[in-house]
Amino acid sequence: MPRQFFRLLAAFALALLITSCRKSGSSTSSASGSNAAADAPEPGENAIELLFTFGSEKEEWVKAVTADFNRSKLKTASGKTIFVRGVPKGSGELIDGLVEGTDQAHVASPASAAFIGVGNAKWRAKTGQDLIGPTENLVLSPVVIAMWQPMAEALGWGKQPVGWADILALSADPQGWASKGFPQWGSFKFAHTHPEFSNSGLISLFAEVYAATGKTAGLTLEDVAKPETARFLGSIERSVVHYGSSTGFFGKKMFANGPSYVSAAVLYENMVIEAAANKDSMAFPVVAIYPKEGTFWSDHPAGIVNREWVTPEHREAAKQYLAYLLARPQQQRAMEFGFRPALADLPLAAPIDVAHGVNPREPQTTLEVPQPQVMDAITRLWRENKKHSHITLVMDVSGSMNENQRMQNARIGGQELVKLLGDGDSFRLLPFNERVFPSKPAAVLKGSRPQAMAEIGSLIANGGTALYDAISTAYRDQLASATQNRDKISAIVVLTDGADTHSSIQLERLLNEIRSDNETKTIRVFTIGYDAGGQSDVLKKIADATQAKFYEGNPKNIREVFKDISTFF
């Protein structure tokens, strides 16, 4: 049963996520994410405002019902109008923001009760109290493998059960889709989020290990330690395009960029339904595969935050808001957005149906949550067998970087990226002003992390800005080494605070040079506009050309921006 299942998950996830979960930033999403209540009226003078941080997967439903809630102008006992402002986030990011106090939310709802357990454990260790009070599930959604329908049919979907074993076979086949009679589709490209930041990524690992062992319950440390388990997980992970912190972001990128970007991704059922509403704008419909080996549920618990900024009146207002979300009309409306209602007596109806790429009779098999020590072993196994990365950090050291402590904070942010990359990742620093400075070759961080940290820490700023030349140089160098790095996620991270002033190459030529074709040109260019003002459009074009992501950075949030970028690797 979903509710009991995730109560167990919350308890069992504790040991794993306390010991192994890397912290993720919070101001990144609030800076570059959307405001779920943006289309509702702003709060009036006599209002009490609630900040609601929630798993990005349910953004559209939350946005719609929160706007209606705000328009209803419900009041507290003192007569203040309740106004809710919603901000979508990755589940790990959401919890870390509350623990660290960088997000002063009053109500929170990650994708899984596991993260409630993690946050409460962390806060109990500090204060002896829970971080988030008693919770109620808002909506339910099974975890699925989302795949373009023709590709799913090529694996047998619609005729026979499909699962992780089929994904493994395709991942390991050097012919890729040609082995299924479709050479024009190229290699098989897979995606799931970073398991130390995102619920769906963590669940992906559990499911892969279960599939490797042939079990649905009772995973042991011996099962995880078997060489065939590592081979199974490693083979699937080698087909990963890149990771990421938010399942919602991943799904939107998949649907926007088409089957050449990614063949399949671990998402939630509601996201497949959401895609069906926009199928006319996509290359093919997307369908949900419920792995034959079994899957998990995402239960979206919500509760009131127990921090010093939450006043008794905030609690009163939050109770009204949560009661509103759980009321029958809002639960009924959740189905319109592809969620299964938390109210058990509400029958499932369209769009939770075959016409929208999902099966209301699935999942048939629910996997048992591993014990804490097994979960920890699975995460360590993933770190050893994940797809490693080859990263070039292109850092602007022009004179304007001396303003507003930009250079000082950029050095800290760049060092944060190096800290968060894995021992098996390769790293290279390429600084530039009006010149692109020669740099050392990329080196595996296991033996070179201190040197990389020192290089970044020694950067000083002066001169002009040859931004396009620097990106072109980094891209050509990385493309030249693509053969030896073809089993790695290849990416360039660019930080700049201003317009190009000295490059020999023009923007359009650069965009043509770096534009991804998802087969031979797969280098992602993540761009950070660092107090960049009017340069945001240019930097977004550069990131979009490579199917990466643009960030707006400033001296206050730059460390968090680099943290978020690290989740892709």
Coordinates of C-alpha atoms in Angstrom, one line a residue:
M1 CA 0.0 0.0 0.0
P2 CA 1.5 3.4 -0.9
R3 CA 1.0 5.1 2.4
Q4 CA 2.3 2.4 4.7
F5 CA 5.1 1.7 2.2
F6 CA 6.5 5.2 2.3
R7 CA 6.2 5.4 6.0
L8 CA 8.7 2.5 6.0
L9 CA 10.8 4.3 3.4
A10 CA 11.1 7.4 5.6
A11 CA 12.5 5.3 8.4
F12 CA 14.8 3.2 6.3
A13 CA 16.1 6.0 4.2
L14 CA 17.4 7.7 7.4
A15 CA 20.8 6.0 7.7
L16 CA 21.5 6.2 4.0
L17 CA 20.7 9.8 3.4
I18 CA 22.3 11.1 6.7
T19 CA 25.6 9.5 5.9
S20 CA 25.7 9.8 2.1
C21 CA 23.5 12.7 1.0
R22 CA 25.4 15.6 -0.4
K23 CA 23.9 18.9 0.5
S24 CA 22.3 20.8 -2.3
G25 CA 21.6 24.5 -2.5
S26 CA 18.3 26.3 -2.2
S27 CA 18.6 29.7 -3.7
T28 CA 19.2 28.3 -7.1
S29 CA 15.6 27.2 -7.6
S30 CA 14.2 30.4 -6.2
A31 CA 16.3 32.4 -8.5
S32 CA 15.8 30.5 -11.7
G33 CA 12.7 28.4 -10.9
S34 CA 9.1 29.5 -11.4
N35 CA 6.7 30.9 -8.8
A36 CA 3.8 28.5 -8.6
A37 CA 1.4 31.3 -7.4
A38 CA 2.6 33.9 -9.9
D39 CA -0.8 34.2 -11.6
A40 CA -2.7 34.9 -8.4
P41 CA -3.2 38.3 -6.8
E42 CA -0.5 39.6 -4.6
P43 CA -1.2 39.7 -0.8
G44 CA -2.9 42.9 0.4
E45 CA -1.9 45.0 3.4
N46 CA -3.7 42.9 6.0
A47 CA -2.4 39.5 4.9
I48 CA -0.4 36.7 6.3
E49 CA 1.9 35.1 3.7
L50 CA 2.8 31.4 3.6
L51 CA 5.8 30.1 1.7
F52 CA 5.2 26.6 0.3
T53 CA 8.2 24.7 -1.0
F54 CA 7.2 21.5 -2.8
G55 CA 8.6 18.8 -5.2
S56 CA 8.7 20.2 -8.7
E57 CA 6.8 17.2 -10.1
K58 CA 3.5 18.5 -8.9
E59 CA 4.1 22.1 -10.0
E60 CA 1.2 22.5 -12.4
W61 CA -1.4 21.2 -9.9
V62 CA -0.1 23.2 -7.1
K63 CA 0.0 26.3 -9.2
A64 CA -3.6 25.9 -10.3
V65 CA -5.1 25.1 -6.9
T66 CA -3.0 27.7 -5.0
A67 CA -4.1 30.4 -7.4
D68 CA -7.7 29.4 -6.6
F69 CA -7.0 29.3 -2.9
N70 CA -5.5 32.8 -3.0
R71 CA -8.5 34.2 -4.9
S72 CA -10.8 32.7 -2.2
K73 CA -9.3 35.1 0.4
L74 CA -9.7 32.8 3.4
K75 CA -8.9 34.5 6.7
T76 CA -7.3 33.6 10.0
A77 CA -9.2 34.1 13.3
S78 CA -7.6 37.6 13.6
G79 CA -9.0 38.6 10.2
K80 CA -5.8 38.4 8.1
T81 CA -6.2 37.2 4.5
I82 CA -4.1 34.0 3.8
F83 CA -1.8 34.2 0.8
V84 CA 0.3 31.3 -0.3
R85 CA 3.4 31.6 -2.4
G86 CA 4.7 28.3 -3.9
V87 CA 8.2 27.5 -5.1
P88 CA 9.0 24.2 -6.8
K89 CA 12.3 22.4 -5.8
G90 CA 14.0 19.1 -5.9
S91 CA 13.2 17.1 -2.8
G92 CA 16.7 17.0 -1.4
E93 CA 17.2 20.7 -2.1
L94 CA 13.9 21.4 -0.4
I95 CA 14.9 19.7 2.9
D96 CA 18.4 21.1 2.9
G97 CA 17.0 24.6 2.5
L98 CA 14.8 24.2 5.6
V99 CA 17.6 22.6 7.7
E100 CA 20.1 25.3 6.7
G101 CA 17.5 28.1 7.1
T102 CA 18.2 29.5 3.6
D103 CA 14.5 28.8 2.7
Q104 CA 12.1 30.0 5.3
A105 CA 9.1 28.0 4.2
H106 CA 6.1 27.5 6.4
V107 CA 4.7 24.4 4.6
A108 CA 6.7 21.8 2.7
S109 CA 6.0 18.8 0.5
P110 CA 8.8 16.7 -1.0
A111 CA 8.0 13.9 -3.5
S112 CA 8.6 11.2 -0.9
A113 CA 8.1 10.7 2.9
A114 CA 11.8 9.5 2.8
F115 CA 12.9 13.1 2.7
I116 CA 10.6 14.0 5.6
G117 CA 12.3 11.3 7.6
V118 CA 15.7 12.7 6.6
G119 CA 14.9 16.2 7.5
N120 CA 13.4 15.3 10.8
A121 CA 16.4 13.2 11.7
K122 CA 18.8 16.0 10.9
W123 CA 16.8 18.5 12.9
R124 CA 16.4 16.1 15.8
A125 CA 20.1 15.7 15.9
K126 CA 20.5 19.5 16.3
T127 CA 17.4 20.4 18.4
G128 CA 15.7 17.2 19.6
Q129 CA 12.6 18.2 17.5
D130 CA 11.2 17.3 14.2
L131 CA 11.7 19.7 11.3
I132 CA 8.3 19.0 9.8
G133 CA 5.3 18.1 11.8
P134 CA 2.7 15.3 11.1
T135 CA 2.1 14.9 7.4
E136 CA -0.7 14.0 5.0
N137 CA -0.2 12.6 1.5
L138 CA -1.4 15.2 -1.0
V139 CA -1.3 13.0 -4.1
L140 CA 0.1 9.7 -5.3
S141 CA 2.1 8.7 -8.4
P142 CA 4.0 5.5 -9.3
V143 CA 7.6 5.8 -10.5
V144 CA 7.8 4.7 -14.2
I145 CA 10.3 4.5 -17.1
A146 CA 9.0 7.1 -19.5
M147 CA 9.8 6.2 -23.1
W148 CA 8.9 7.4 -26.6
Q149 CA 6.1 5.1 -27.8
P150 CA 7.9 3.8 -31.0
M151 CA 10.9 3.0 -28.9
A152 CA 8.8 1.3 -26.2
E153 CA 7.1 -0.8 -28.9
A154 CA 10.5 -1.8 -30.3
L155 CA 11.2 -3.3 -26.8
G156 CA 7.9 -5.1 -26.9
W157 CA 5.7 -2.7 -24.9
G158 CA 2.0 -3.3 -25.6
K159 CA 2.6 -7.0 -26.3
Q160 CA 4.7 -8.2 -23.4
P161 CA 6.0 -6.9 -20.0
V162 CA 9.1 -4.7 -20.3
G163 CA 11.6 -4.0 -17.5
W164 CA 15.1 -3.3 -16.4
A165 CA 16.5 -6.4 -18.0
D166 CA 15.4 -5.0 -21.4
I167 CA 17.0 -1.7 -20.6
L168 CA 20.2 -3.4 -19.6
A169 CA 20.3 -5.5 -22.8
L170 CA 19.9 -2.4 -24.9
S171 CA 22.3 -0.3 -22.9
A172 CA 25.0 -3.0 -23.3
D173 CA 24.5 -3.6 -27.0
P174 CA 27.1 -1.6 -29.0
Q175 CA 24.7 -1.4 -31.9
G176 CA 22.2 0.6 -29.9
W177 CA 18.8 0.9 -31.5
A178 CA 20.2 -0.8 -34.7
S179 CA 19.9 -4.1 -32.7
K180 CA 16.2 -3.5 -32.7
G181 CA 16.0 -2.6 -36.4
F182 CA 16.2 1.1 -36.0
P183 CA 19.7 2.3 -36.8
Q184 CA 18.4 5.9 -37.4
W185 CA 17.7 6.2 -33.7
G186 CA 21.4 6.0 -32.8
S187 CA 22.6 4.9 -29.4
F188 CA 20.3 4.2 -26.5
K189 CA 20.2 7.2 -24.2
F190 CA 19.0 6.9 -20.6
A191 CA 18.4 9.4 -17.8
H192 CA 17.5 9.6 -14.2
T193 CA 18.2 12.2 -11.6
H194 CA 21.0 12.3 -9.1
P195 CA 20.2 9.8 -6.3
E196 CA 21.7 12.0 -3.6
F197 CA 19.5 14.9 -4.5
S198 CA 16.3 13.5 -5.9
N199 CA 13.7 10.9 -5.0
S200 CA 13.3 9.4 -8.4
G201 CA 17.1 9.0 -8.8
L202 CA 17.4 7.2 -5.5
I203 CA 14.5 4.9 -6.3
S204 CA 16.1 4.1 -9.7
L205 CA 19.1 2.6 -8.0
F206 CA 17.0 0.5 -5.7
A207 CA 15.0 -0.8 -8.7
E208 CA 18.1 -1.5 -10.7
V209 CA 19.7 -3.6 -7.9
Y210 CA 16.4 -5.5 -7.3
A211 CA 16.3 -6.3 -11.0
A212 CA 19.9 -7.5 -11.0
T213 CA 19.2 -9.9 -8.2
G214 CA 15.8 -11.1 -9.4
K215 CA 14.2 -10.3 -6.0
T216 CA 11.3 -8.1 -5.0
A217 CA 12.1 -8.1 -1.3
G218 CA 14.8 -9.1 1.2
L219 CA 17.8 -7.4 -0.5
T220 CA 21.0 -8.2 1.5
L221 CA 24.5 -6.8 1.6
E222 CA 25.7 -10.0 -0.1
D223 CA 23.3 -9.3 -3.0
V224 CA 24.7 -5.8 -3.5
A225 CA 28.3 -7.1 -3.2
K226 CA 27.9 -9.6 -6.1
P227 CA 30.0 -8.8 -9.1
E228 CA 27.0 -9.4 -11.4
T229 CA 25.0 -6.7 -9.5
A230 CA 27.8 -4.1 -10.1
R231 CA 27.9 -5.1 -13.8
F232 CA 24.1 -4.8 -14.2
L233 CA 24.0 -1.4 -12.5
G234 CA 27.1 -0.2 -14.3
S235 CA 25.9 -1.2 -17.7
I236 CA 22.7 0.7 -17.3
E237 CA 24.4 3.8 -15.8
R238 CA 26.9 4.0 -18.8
S239 CA 23.9 4.9 -21.0
V240 CA 23.0 7.9 -18.8
V241 CA 23.1 11.2 -20.7
H242 CA 23.5 13.2 -17.5
Y243 CA 22.0 13.4 -14.0
G244 CA 20.2 16.3 -12.3
S245 CA 18.5 17.5 -9.1
S246 CA 14.9 17.8 -10.3
T247 CA 12.7 15.2 -11.9
G248 CA 10.4 17.9 -13.1
F249 CA 13.2 19.7 -15.0
F250 CA 14.4 16.4 -16.5
G251 CA 10.9 15.5 -17.8
K252 CA 10.5 19.0 -19.4
K253 CA 13.9 18.7 -21.1
M254 CA 13.1 15.3 -22.4
F255 CA 9.7 16.3 -23.9
A256 CA 11.1 19.6 -25.3
N257 CA 14.2 18.1 -26.9
G258 CA 12.8 14.9 -28.3
P259 CA 14.0 11.3 -28.7
S260 CA 17.5 12.3 -30.0
Y261 CA 18.2 13.9 -26.6
V262 CA 17.1 10.9 -24.4
S263 CA 15.4 7.6 -25.3
A264 CA 14.0 6.9 -21.8
A265 CA 14.0 8.5 -18.4
V266 CA 12.9 7.5 -14.9
L267 CA 10.0 9.9 -14.1
Y268 CA 6.6 9.9 -12.4
E269 CA 3.4 8.7 -14.0
N270 CA 1.8 12.1 -13.8
M271 CA 4.6 13.5 -16.0
V272 CA 3.7 11.1 -18.8
I273 CA 0.1 12.2 -18.6
E274 CA 1.3 15.8 -18.6
A275 CA 3.2 15.1 -21.8
A276 CA 0.2 13.6 -23.5
A277 CA -1.6 17.0 -23.2
N278 CA 1.2 18.4 -25.4
K279 CA 1.7 15.5 -27.8
D280 CA 1.0 17.5 -30.9
S281 CA 4.1 19.5 -30.2
M282 CA 6.3 16.5 -29.7
A283 CA 7.9 14.1 -32.1
F284 CA 6.1 11.0 -30.7
P285 CA 3.8 10.2 -27.8
V286 CA 5.4 9.2 -24.5
V287 CA 4.3 6.1 -22.6
A288 CA 4.8 4.8 -19.1
I289 CA 6.6 1.5 -18.6
Y290 CA 5.9 -0.1 -15.2
P291 CA 9.0 -2.3 -14.9
K292 CA 8.1 -6.0 -14.8
E293 CA 10.5 -6.5 -11.9
G294 CA 8.4 -4.0 -9.8
T295 CA 8.5 -0.3 -8.9
F296 CA 7.8 2.2 -6.0
W297 CA 5.3 4.9 -5.2
S298 CA 5.8 8.6 -4.7
D299 CA 3.4 9.8 -2.0
H300 CA 4.0 13.6 -1.8
P301 CA 3.5 14.2 2.0
A302 CA 2.9 17.7 3.2
G303 CA 3.4 19.2 6.7
I304 CA 3.9 22.4 8.6
V305 CA 7.6 23.4 9.2
N306 CA 8.8 23.5 12.8
R307 CA 11.2 26.5 12.6
E308 CA 11.4 29.8 14.5
W309 CA 10.0 31.8 11.6
V310 CA 6.7 29.8 11.7
T311 CA 4.4 31.7 14.1
P312 CA 1.1 30.3 15.6
E313 CA -0.8 32.4 13.1
H314 CA 1.3 30.8 10.3
R315 CA 0.3 27.4 11.6
E316 CA -3.3 28.4 11.7
A317 CA -3.1 29.6 8.1
A318 CA -1.2 26.5 7.0
K319 CA -3.8 24.1 8.4
Q320 CA -6.5 25.9 6.4
Y321 CA -4.3 25.6 3.2
L322 CA -3.6 21.9 3.7
A323 CA -7.2 21.2 4.4
Y324 CA -8.1 23.0 1.2
L325 CA -5.6 20.9 -0.8
L326 CA -7.0 17.7 0.6
A327 CA -10.7 18.6 0.1
R328 CA -12.5 16.6 -2.5
P329 CA -12.6 19.3 -5.3
Q330 CA -8.9 19.8 -5.3
Q331 CA -8.3 16.0 -5.0
Q332 CA -10.6 15.5 -8.0
R333 CA -8.7 18.2 -9.9
A334 CA -5.4 16.5 -9.1
M335 CA -6.4 13.7 -11.6
E336 CA -6.7 16.4 -14.3
F337 CA -2.9 16.9 -13.8
G338 CA -2.2 13.1 -13.9
F339 CA -2.0 12.4 -10.1
R340 CA -3.8 9.7 -8.3
P341 CA -5.8 11.3 -5.5
A342 CA -4.8 10.7 -1.9
L343 CA -8.5 10.2 -1.0
A344 CA -9.0 6.5 -1.4
D345 CA -12.7 6.7 -2.1
L346 CA -12.2 8.8 -5.3
P347 CA -12.3 6.4 -8.3
L348 CA -9.6 6.9 -10.9
A349 CA -10.7 8.5 -14.1
A350 CA -9.3 10.2 -17.2
P351 CA -6.6 11.2 -17.9
I352 CA -5.3 8.3 -15.8
D353 CA -5.9 5.9 -18.7
V354 CA -4.3 4.1 -21.7
A355 CA -5.2 7.0 -24.0
H356 CA -2.7 9.1 -22.1
G357 CA 0.1 6.6 -22.1
V358 CA -0.5 5.1 -18.6
N359 CA -2.2 2.0 -17.1
P360 CA -4.5 2.6 -14.1
R361 CA -4.2 -1.2 -13.2
E362 CA -0.4 -0.8 -12.7
P363 CA 1.9 -1.2 -10.9
Q364 CA 1.3 -4.9 -10.3
T365 CA 4.4 -5.4 -8.2
T366 CA 5.7 -3.1 -5.4
L367 CA 9.3 -3.5 -4.3
E368 CA 10.2 -3.7 -0.6
V369 CA 12.4 -1.0 0.8
P370 CA 15.9 -2.2 1.6
Q371 CA 17.3 -2.1 5.1
P372 CA 19.4 1.1 5.9
Q373 CA 22.8 -0.7 5.6
V374 CA 21.7 -2.1 2.2
M375 CA 20.6 1.3 1.0
D376 CA 24.0 2.7 2.0
A377 CA 25.7 -0.1 0.2
I378 CA 23.7 0.6 -3.0
T379 CA 24.6 4.2 -3.0
R380 CA 28.3 3.4 -2.6
L381 CA 28.0 0.8 -5.4
W382 CA 26.5 3.6 -7.6
R383 CA 29.4 6.0 -6.8
E384 CA 31.8 3.3 -7.9
N385 CA 29.9 2.4 -11.1
K386 CA 28.2 5.6 -12.1
K387 CA 29.0 7.4 -15.3
H388 CA 31.8 9.7 -14.5
S389 CA 32.3 13.2 -16.0
H390 CA 34.9 15.2 -17.9
I391 CA 34.4 18.9 -16.9
T392 CA 36.0 22.1 -18.0
L393 CA 35.4 25.2 -15.9
V394 CA 35.6 28.3 -18.1
M395 CA 36.1 31.2 -15.7
D396 CA 35.9 34.9 -16.5
V397 CA 38.8 36.8 -14.9
S398 CA 38.2 40.1 -16.7
G399 CA 38.6 43.4 -14.7
S400 CA 34.8 43.8 -14.0
M401 CA 35.0 40.6 -11.9
N402 CA 36.7 42.8 -9.2
E403 CA 33.4 44.6 -8.6
N404 CA 31.0 43.7 -5.8
Q405 CA 33.3 40.8 -4.6
R406 CA 32.4 38.9 -7.7
M407 CA 35.9 37.3 -8.1
Q408 CA 36.2 36.3 -4.5
N409 CA 32.8 34.6 -4.5
A410 CA 33.3 33.0 -7.9
R411 CA 36.5 31.4 -6.6
I412 CA 34.5 30.0 -3.7
G413 CA 31.8 28.7 -6.0
G414 CA 34.2 27.1 -8.4
Q415 CA 35.9 25.3 -5.5
E416 CA 32.5 24.1 -4.4
L417 CA 32.1 22.4 -7.8
V418 CA 35.4 20.7 -7.4
K419 CA 34.5 19.5 -3.9
L420 CA 31.3 18.0 -5.1
L421 CA 32.6 16.2 -8.2
G422 CA 33.5 12.5 -7.7
D423 CA 37.0 11.0 -7.5
G424 CA 36.5 9.4 -10.9
D425 CA 35.6 12.7 -12.6
S426 CA 38.2 14.6 -14.7
F427 CA 38.5 18.4 -14.3
R428 CA 40.2 21.2 -16.1
L429 CA 40.2 25.0 -15.4
L430 CA 40.3 27.4 -18.4
P431 CA 40.5 31.1 -17.2
F432 CA 40.0 34.0 -19.7
N433 CA 39.9 37.7 -20.0
E434 CA 40.7 39.3 -23.4
R435 CA 43.0 36.2 -23.8
V436 CA 42.3 32.5 -23.3
F437 CA 45.0 31.4 -20.9
P438 CA 46.8 28.1 -21.5
S439 CA 45.8 25.5 -18.9
K440 CA 46.9 22.1 -17.7
P441 CA 45.2 19.1 -19.2
A442 CA 42.2 17.6 -17.5
A443 CA 43.1 15.3 -14.6
V444 CA 41.2 12.8 -12.6
L445 CA 40.3 14.4 -9.3
K446 CA 41.2 11.5 -7.1
G447 CA 44.8 12.5 -7.4
S448 CA 44.5 16.2 -8.4
R449 CA 41.7 17.7 -6.3
P450 CA 44.0 19.8 -4.1
Q451 CA 45.8 21.3 -7.1
A452 CA 42.5 22.1 -8.8
M453 CA 41.3 23.9 -5.6
A454 CA 44.6 25.8 -5.5
E455 CA 44.3 26.9 -9.2
I456 CA 40.9 28.3 -8.7
G457 CA 41.8 30.0 -5.4
S458 CA 44.7 31.8 -7.1
L459 CA 42.6 33.5 -9.9
I460 CA 42.8 37.3 -10.1
A461 CA 40.8 39.6 -12.3
N462 CA 41.9 42.2 -14.9
G463 CA 41.5 43.0 -18.6
G464 CA 38.7 42.5 -21.2
T465 CA 36.3 39.6 -22.1
A466 CA 36.9 37.1 -24.9
L467 CA 33.9 34.9 -23.9
Y468 CA 33.1 33.3 -27.3
D469 CA 36.8 32.5 -27.9
A470 CA 37.1 30.8 -24.5
I471 CA 34.0 28.7 -25.0
S472 CA 35.2 27.7 -28.5
T473 CA 38.6 26.8 -27.2
A474 CA 37.2 24.7 -24.4
Y475 CA 34.7 23.0 -26.8
R476 CA 37.3 22.1 -29.4
D477 CA 39.8 20.8 -26.8
Q478 CA 37.1 18.6 -25.2
L479 CA 35.7 17.4 -28.6
A480 CA 39.3 16.3 -29.6
S481 CA 39.5 14.1 -26.5
A482 CA 36.0 12.7 -27.0
T483 CA 37.2 9.3 -28.0
Q484 CA 39.0 8.7 -24.7
N485 CA 36.1 10.2 -22.8
R486 CA 33.2 8.7 -24.6
D487 CA 32.2 6.8 -21.5
K488 CA 32.0 10.0 -19.5
I489 CA 29.5 12.9 -19.2
S490 CA 31.3 15.6 -21.1
A491 CA 30.4 19.2 -20.0
I492 CA 31.7 22.7 -19.9
V493 CA 30.7 25.1 -17.1
V494 CA 31.0 28.8 -18.1
L495 CA 30.9 31.7 -15.6
T496 CA 31.0 35.3 -16.9
D497 CA 29.8 38.7 -15.8
G498 CA 29.7 40.7 -19.0
A499 CA 29.4 41.0 -22.7
D500 CA 32.0 39.7 -25.1
T501 CA 34.5 42.5 -26.1
H502 CA 37.5 40.8 -27.6
S503 CA 36.6 37.5 -29.4
S504 CA 37.6 36.7 -33.0
I505 CA 34.6 34.3 -33.3
Q506 CA 31.0 35.7 -33.6
L507 CA 28.1 34.3 -31.6
E508 CA 26.3 32.6 -34.5
R509 CA 29.4 30.8 -35.5
L510 CA 29.9 29.7 -32.0
L511 CA 26.4 28.4 -31.7
N512 CA 26.8 26.4 -34.9
E513 CA 30.1 25.0 -33.6
I514 CA 28.7 23.8 -30.3
R515 CA 25.1 22.8 -31.3
S516 CA 24.4 19.3 -30.0
D517 CA 23.5 16.5 -32.4
N518 CA 23.2 13.9 -29.5
E519 CA 25.5 11.5 -31.2
T520 CA 28.9 12.9 -32.2
K521 CA 28.5 16.3 -30.5
T522 CA 27.2 15.7 -27.0
I523 CA 29.1 18.2 -24.9
R524 CA 26.8 20.2 -22.7
V525 CA 27.6 23.9 -22.0
F526 CA 26.1 25.1 -18.7
T527 CA 26.3 28.9 -18.5
I528 CA 26.2 31.2 -15.5
G529 CA 25.3 34.9 -16.0
Y530 CA 27.1 36.3 -13.0
D531 CA 25.5 39.8 -12.4
A532 CA 25.5 39.7 -16.2
G533 CA 22.5 42.0 -16.8
G534 CA 21.6 42.1 -20.4
Q535 CA 23.8 39.1 -21.3
S536 CA 21.2 36.5 -20.0
D537 CA 19.7 36.0 -23.5
V538 CA 23.0 35.3 -25.1
L539 CA 24.1 32.8 -22.3
K540 CA 20.7 31.1 -22.5
K541 CA 21.1 30.6 -26.3
I542 CA 24.6 29.0 -25.7
A543 CA 23.2 26.6 -23.0
D544 CA 20.1 25.8 -25.1
A545 CA 22.2 25.0 -28.2
T546 CA 23.8 22.1 -26.2
Q547 CA 20.6 21.1 -24.3
A548 CA 22.1 22.3 -21.0
K549 CA 20.9 24.9 -18.5
F550 CA 21.4 28.6 -17.9
Y551 CA 21.7 30.0 -14.4
E552 CA 21.4 33.6 -13.1
G553 CA 24.1 34.0 -10.5
N554 CA 25.3 36.7 -8.1
P555 CA 27.9 36.9 -5.3
K556 CA 25.3 35.7 -2.8
N557 CA 24.0 32.6 -4.6
I558 CA 26.9 31.6 -6.7
R559 CA 28.0 28.8 -4.4
E560 CA 24.5 27.3 -4.6
V561 CA 24.4 27.6 -8.4
F562 CA 27.6 25.6 -8.6
K563 CA 26.1 23.0 -6.2
D564 CA 23.1 22.6 -8.5
I565 CA 25.3 22.2 -11.6
S566 CA 27.2 19.5 -9.8
T567 CA 24.0 17.4 -9.6
F568 CA 24.2 16.9 -13.4
F569 CA 27.4 14.9 -13.0

